[in-house]
C-alpha cells in the first residue's frame, strides 16, 4: 500500500503545476482522477474488474497478472475502498484507500504499467514512473464515443496518452516507447472507469509486445 500512497502524493504535486498549463492538460487530469466516483455506490456491494495481460517479453508474467480485481468497502468511520486481486482460489490485498477521493483502480492501473514496463524492458522504474506521471497532467488525445453496458448504449470519453513518444532513451525500451495508455470512462459505469488499457504494438505489425486491459465486469453483493 505504501507504494500507492507515494504515487498518489507525487501525482498530486505534479497536478499543482498543471493548473497553470493548457486547458486540455487540466481536462486530462480531471477526467482521469475524477473525484466522488464512489460517493453514490452502495457500501454493501463491490465492483469487479477483469484484467487480461499479454507480454511477449515476459510471457510468464501474463499468467501471473491475469485475474479479477475486486473493490469493496472496509468498515471504518471514514469510507474506505479496499482493493484486492483474485485468481482462482488465491488472492492478494492491494491496499485500502479513502473512498472520498475516488476510485483507486486508476492508480492500480498506472502503477502496474510502470512495474510491467520496468520488469519487461529494464531501465529505471523511477524514470519510467516520472515519465508516466508527467503524461497524466499533459495534453492528451481526448475523444468521445459509445459503448454497451448491459445491452444499453452509453456515452463514453477516452483519454489516450503516449508517455514515451520521442523519448531520448527509446532505443533501449524494447518497443515500450510505442506505449499507448487509454482510459475509457462513463457516468453510466459504477465507479466511472469502463476500460483501462495499455498497449505496445509490434514494430512489424505482428503480435503486440505488451497488452494489459482492465475492464469493468459487474457489481455484486459483498461477501
Short mmCIF file of C-alpha atoms in Angstrom, two decimals, residues 18 21 58 62 64 112 114 116 129 138 148 155 161 166 175 197-198 207 220-221:
data_model
loop_
_atom_site.label_atom_id
_atom_site.label_comp_id
_atom_site.label_asym_id
_atom_site.label_seq_id
_atom_site.Cartn_x
_atom_site.Cartn_y
_atom_site.Cartn_z
CA UNK A 18 -0.84 21.55 -14.32
CA UNK A 21 -0.95 24.77 -18.09
CA UNK A 58 7.99 -11.91 -20.16
CA UNK A 62 0.87 -12.68 -18.21
CA UNK A 64 0.67 -14.22 -13.02
CA UNK A 112 1.04 -1.87 -12.87
CA UNK A 114 5.11 1.18 -14.62
CA UNK A 116 5.40 -4.21 -16.02
CA UNK A 129 7.21 6.36 -13.25
CA UNK A 138 -0.15 16.89 -20.05
CA UNK A 148 -22.71 -1.10 -24.47
CA UNK A 155 -21.83 7.82 -23.95
CA UNK A 161 -1.53 9.10 -23.63
CA UNK A 166 10.07 10.98 -28.64
CA UNK A 175 9.31 -1.24 -28.01
CA UNK A 197 -5.75 -0.40 -21.31
CA UNK A 198 -2.03 -0.25 -22.03
CA UNK A 207 1.62 -9.83 -32.06
CA UNK A 220 -22.17 -7.92 -6.76
CA UNK A 221 -23.10 -8.16 -3.10
#
